[in-house]
Amino acid sequence: GNIVETAPAQELYANPLHPYTEALLSAVPRTDPDHEPNRILLSGDVPNPANPPSGCKFHPRCRYAQPVCSQENPHLVEYSPDHYAACHLVNELELLALLNKAFHQFLEASLSQWTSRLGRGLQNLIYTISSLTRPIYRDLLPLANYFVT
């Protein structure tokens, strides 16, 4: 397989850039009983690794595929700090997120508030710890359920 997207967890959940990531996130169970699932079901068969398709390996199952997807293999490109995706259509798509923009903005504002009080060094430490361990995100899940789309 190929890596199609990599990013810190909260960024990935709030802003997926690759259609495969979008499909995976749509399958995550929700605890909110009022949530109406928007499950993305991929059509077609998984490509044969011994004879992979040309271009993007996901294009036969991608609901957004364009001719360029079957012709050219996309490379991982950094679209925001530490957020990489391999898709020709990143700038043209608005994909479904696990977390809505309000929750993402809430997390960013909270981080900004804390770092303005405690300094840049702590911000770097928080980013490092959260990217390595991610338990900080698990502690926010009860609050996140309120903001989940």
PDB file of C-alpha atoms in Angstrom, residues 7-134:
ATOM      1  CA  ALA A   7      -1.273  14.639   9.815  1.00  0.00           C
ATOM      2  CA  PRO A   8      -1.621  15.210  13.568  1.00  0.00           C
ATOM      3  CA  ALA A   9      -4.795  13.472  14.804  1.00  0.00           C
ATOM      4  CA  GLN A  10      -6.963  16.520  15.480  1.00  0.00           C
ATOM      5  CA  GLU A  11      -6.029  18.052  12.121  1.00  0.00           C
ATOM      6  CA  LEU A  12      -6.810  14.819  10.308  1.00  0.00           C
ATOM      7  CA  TYR A  13     -10.185  14.414  12.032  1.00  0.00           C
ATOM      8  CA  ALA A  14     -11.196  18.018  11.335  1.00  0.00           C
ATOM      9  CA  ASN A  15      -9.743  18.446   7.854  1.00  0.00           C
ATOM     10  CA  PRO A  16      -9.224  15.250   5.844  1.00  0.00           C
ATOM     11  CA  LEU A  17      -7.648  15.926   2.446  1.00  0.00           C
ATOM     12  CA  HIS A  18      -7.742  12.507   0.770  1.00  0.00           C
ATOM     13  CA  PRO A  19     -10.961  10.707  -0.270  1.00  0.00           C
ATOM     14  CA  TYR A  20      -9.756   7.446   1.311  1.00  0.00           C
ATOM     15  CA  THR A  21      -9.335   9.218   4.662  1.00  0.00           C
ATOM     16  CA  GLU A  22     -12.828  10.665   4.264  1.00  0.00           C
ATOM     17  CA  ALA A  23     -14.243   7.167   3.696  1.00  0.00           C
ATOM     18  CA  LEU A  24     -12.391   5.740   6.714  1.00  0.00           C
ATOM     19  CA  LEU A  25     -13.592   8.547   8.987  1.00  0.00           C
ATOM     20  CA  SER A  26     -17.172   8.065   7.815  1.00  0.00           C
ATOM     21  CA  ALA A  27     -17.026   4.513   9.257  1.00  0.00           C
ATOM     22  CA  VAL A  28     -16.111   5.657  12.796  1.00  0.00           C
ATOM     23  CA  PRO A  29     -18.965   4.799  15.200  1.00  0.00           C
ATOM     24  CA  ARG A  30     -20.512   7.762  17.034  1.00  0.00           C
ATOM     25  CA  THR A  31     -21.870   7.822  20.566  1.00  0.00           C
ATOM     26  CA  ASP A  32     -24.464  10.502  19.819  1.00  0.00           C
ATOM     27  CA  PRO A  33     -27.849   8.756  19.394  1.00  0.00           C
ATOM     28  CA  ASP A  34     -29.143  11.681  17.291  1.00  0.00           C
ATOM     29  CA  HIS A  35     -26.269  11.464  14.814  1.00  0.00           C
ATOM     30  CA  GLU A  36     -27.359  10.473  11.320  1.00  0.00           C
ATOM     31  CA  PRO A  37     -24.526   8.495   9.725  1.00  0.00           C
ATOM     32  CA  ASN A  38     -23.060   9.699   6.437  1.00  0.00           C
ATOM     33  CA  ARG A  39     -21.275   6.424   5.721  1.00  0.00           C
ATOM     34  CA  ILE A  40     -19.332   6.401   2.461  1.00  0.00           C
ATOM     35  CA  LEU A  41     -19.447   2.966   0.875  1.00  0.00           C
ATOM     36  CA  LEU A  42     -16.619   2.358  -1.559  1.00  0.00           C
ATOM     37  CA  SER A  43     -17.619   0.622  -4.767  1.00  0.00           C
ATOM     38  CA  GLY A  44     -15.485  -1.788  -6.748  1.00  0.00           C
ATOM     39  CA  ASP A  45     -12.809  -4.226  -5.683  1.00  0.00           C
ATOM     40  CA  VAL A  46      -9.558  -3.585  -3.879  1.00  0.00           C
ATOM     41  CA  PRO A  47      -6.834  -3.472  -6.571  1.00  0.00           C
ATOM     42  CA  ASN A  48      -4.559  -6.461  -7.013  1.00  0.00           C
ATOM     43  CA  PRO A  49      -1.153  -5.554  -5.480  1.00  0.00           C
ATOM     44  CA  ALA A  50       0.582  -7.716  -8.107  1.00  0.00           C
ATOM     45  CA  ASN A  51      -1.048  -5.660 -10.855  1.00  0.00           C
ATOM     46  CA  PRO A  52      -1.905  -2.236  -9.381  1.00  0.00           C
ATOM     47  CA  PRO A  53      -3.808   0.323 -11.458  1.00  0.00           C
ATOM     48  CA  SER A  54      -1.923   3.150 -13.113  1.00  0.00           C
ATOM     49  CA  GLY A  55      -1.946   6.577 -11.497  1.00  0.00           C
ATOM     50  CA  CYS A  56      -3.477   6.888  -8.047  1.00  0.00           C
ATOM     51  CA  LYS A  57      -3.989   3.410  -6.594  1.00  0.00           C
ATOM     52  CA  PHE A  58      -7.319   4.526  -5.088  1.00  0.00           C
ATOM     53  CA  HIS A  59      -8.843   5.955  -8.283  1.00  0.00           C
ATOM     54  CA  PRO A  60     -10.887   2.838  -9.235  1.00  0.00           C
ATOM     55  CA  ARG A  61     -12.825   3.180  -5.944  1.00  0.00           C
ATOM     56  CA  CYS A  62     -12.763   6.987  -5.570  1.00  0.00           C
ATOM     57  CA  ARG A  63     -16.061   8.807  -5.995  1.00  0.00           C
ATOM     58  CA  TYR A  64     -14.229  11.990  -7.046  1.00  0.00           C
ATOM     59  CA  ALA A  65     -11.813  10.421  -9.581  1.00  0.00           C
ATOM     60  CA  GLN A  66     -10.919  12.480 -12.653  1.00  0.00           C
ATOM     61  CA  PRO A  67      -8.914  11.407 -15.735  1.00  0.00           C
ATOM     62  CA  VAL A  68      -5.654  12.713 -14.214  1.00  0.00           C
ATOM     63  CA  CYS A  69      -6.107  10.281 -11.314  1.00  0.00           C
ATOM     64  CA  SER A  70      -5.743   7.265 -13.601  1.00  0.00           C
ATOM     65  CA  GLN A  71      -2.833   8.772 -15.524  1.00  0.00           C
ATOM     66  CA  GLU A  72      -0.465  10.274 -12.926  1.00  0.00           C
ATOM     67  CA  ASN A  73       0.599   8.949  -9.542  1.00  0.00           C
ATOM     68  CA  PRO A  74       0.135  11.753  -6.959  1.00  0.00           C
ATOM     69  CA  HIS A  75       2.984  12.510  -4.556  1.00  0.00           C
ATOM     70  CA  LEU A  76       2.706  13.412  -0.872  1.00  0.00           C
ATOM     71  CA  VAL A  77       2.551  17.206  -0.669  1.00  0.00           C
ATOM     72  CA  GLU A  78       2.498  19.330   2.505  1.00  0.00           C
ATOM     73  CA  TYR A  79      -0.715  21.433   2.433  1.00  0.00           C
ATOM     74  CA  SER A  80      -0.402  22.791   5.977  1.00  0.00           C
ATOM     75  CA  PRO A  81       2.221  22.277   8.689  1.00  0.00           C
ATOM     76  CA  ASP A  82       2.722  18.515   9.148  1.00  0.00           C
ATOM     77  CA  HIS A  83      -0.349  17.716   6.991  1.00  0.00           C
ATOM     78  CA  TYR A  84       0.559  15.792   3.855  1.00  0.00           C
ATOM     79  CA  ALA A  85      -1.724  14.249   1.236  1.00  0.00           C
ATOM     80  CA  ALA A  86      -1.245  12.475  -2.085  1.00  0.00           C
ATOM     81  CA  CYS A  87      -4.225  13.529  -4.194  1.00  0.00           C
ATOM     82  CA  HIS A  88      -4.518  15.554  -7.385  1.00  0.00           C
ATOM     83  CA  LEU A  89      -7.816  17.066  -6.231  1.00  0.00           C
ATOM     84  CA  VAL A  90      -6.992  18.393  -2.754  1.00  0.00           C
ATOM     85  CA  ASN A  91      -7.621  22.027  -3.708  1.00  0.00           C
ATOM     86  CA  GLU A  92     -10.923  21.171  -5.420  1.00  0.00           C
ATOM     87  CA  LEU A  93     -12.603  18.993  -2.770  1.00  0.00           C
ATOM     88  CA  GLU A  94     -14.319  19.761   0.516  1.00  0.00           C
ATOM     89  CA  LEU A  95     -14.431  16.416   2.278  1.00  0.00           C
ATOM     90  CA  LEU A  96     -16.599  15.288   5.187  1.00  0.00           C
ATOM     91  CA  ALA A  97     -14.790  15.528   8.514  1.00  0.00           C
ATOM     92  CA  LEU A  98     -15.151  13.492  11.688  1.00  0.00           C
ATOM     93  CA  LEU A  99     -15.130  16.717  13.706  1.00  0.00           C
ATOM     94  CA  ASN A 100     -16.801  19.842  12.497  1.00  0.00           C
ATOM     95  CA  LYS A 101     -14.994  23.143  12.028  1.00  0.00           C
ATOM     96  CA  ALA A 102     -16.438  24.583  15.273  1.00  0.00           C
ATOM     97  CA  PHE A 103     -14.722  21.927  17.377  1.00  0.00           C
ATOM     98  CA  HIS A 104     -11.477  22.303  15.425  1.00  0.00           C
ATOM     99  CA  GLN A 105     -11.585  26.075  16.003  1.00  0.00           C
ATOM    100  CA  PHE A 106     -12.339  25.462  19.691  1.00  0.00           C
ATOM    101  CA  LEU A 107      -9.232  23.294  20.026  1.00  0.00           C
ATOM    102  CA  GLU A 108      -7.098  25.835  18.187  1.00  0.00           C
ATOM    103  CA  ALA A 109      -8.408  28.708  20.328  1.00  0.00           C
ATOM    104  CA  SER A 110      -7.801  26.725  23.523  1.00  0.00           C
ATOM    105  CA  LEU A 111      -4.252  25.940  22.496  1.00  0.00           C
ATOM    106  CA  SER A 112      -3.684  29.558  21.521  1.00  0.00           C
ATOM    107  CA  GLN A 113      -5.022  30.814  24.862  1.00  0.00           C
ATOM    108  CA  TRP A 114      -2.782  28.497  26.862  1.00  0.00           C
ATOM    109  CA  THR A 115       0.311  29.205  24.818  1.00  0.00           C
ATOM    110  CA  SER A 116      -0.156  32.963  24.970  1.00  0.00           C
ATOM    111  CA  ARG A 117      -0.049  32.619  28.756  1.00  0.00           C
ATOM    112  CA  LEU A 118       2.735  30.111  29.023  1.00  0.00           C
ATOM    113  CA  GLY A 119       4.911  30.815  26.025  1.00  0.00           C
ATOM    114  CA  ARG A 120       6.081  29.288  22.790  1.00  0.00           C
ATOM    115  CA  GLY A 121       8.201  26.593  24.413  1.00  0.00           C
ATOM    116  CA  LEU A 122       5.149  25.019  26.009  1.00  0.00           C
ATOM    117  CA  GLN A 123       3.313  25.070  22.676  1.00  0.00           C
ATOM    118  CA  ASN A 124       6.107  23.045  21.081  1.00  0.00           C
ATOM    119  CA  LEU A 125       6.035  20.637  24.005  1.00  0.00           C
ATOM    120  CA  ILE A 126       2.235  20.199  23.724  1.00  0.00           C
ATOM    121  CA  TYR A 127       2.453  19.546  19.977  1.00  0.00           C
ATOM    122  CA  THR A 128       5.217  17.009  20.512  1.00  0.00           C
ATOM    123  CA  ILE A 129       3.443  15.191  23.336  1.00  0.00           C
ATOM    124  CA  SER A 130       0.064  15.115  21.578  1.00  0.00           C
ATOM    125  CA  SER A 131       1.557  13.861  18.324  1.00  0.00           C
ATOM    126  CA  LEU A 132       3.469  11.104  20.120  1.00  0.00           C
ATOM    127  CA  THR A 133       0.915   9.879  22.628  1.00  0.00           C
ATOM    128  CA  ARG A 134      -2.518  11.256  21.668  1.00  0.00           C
TER     129      ARG A 134
END
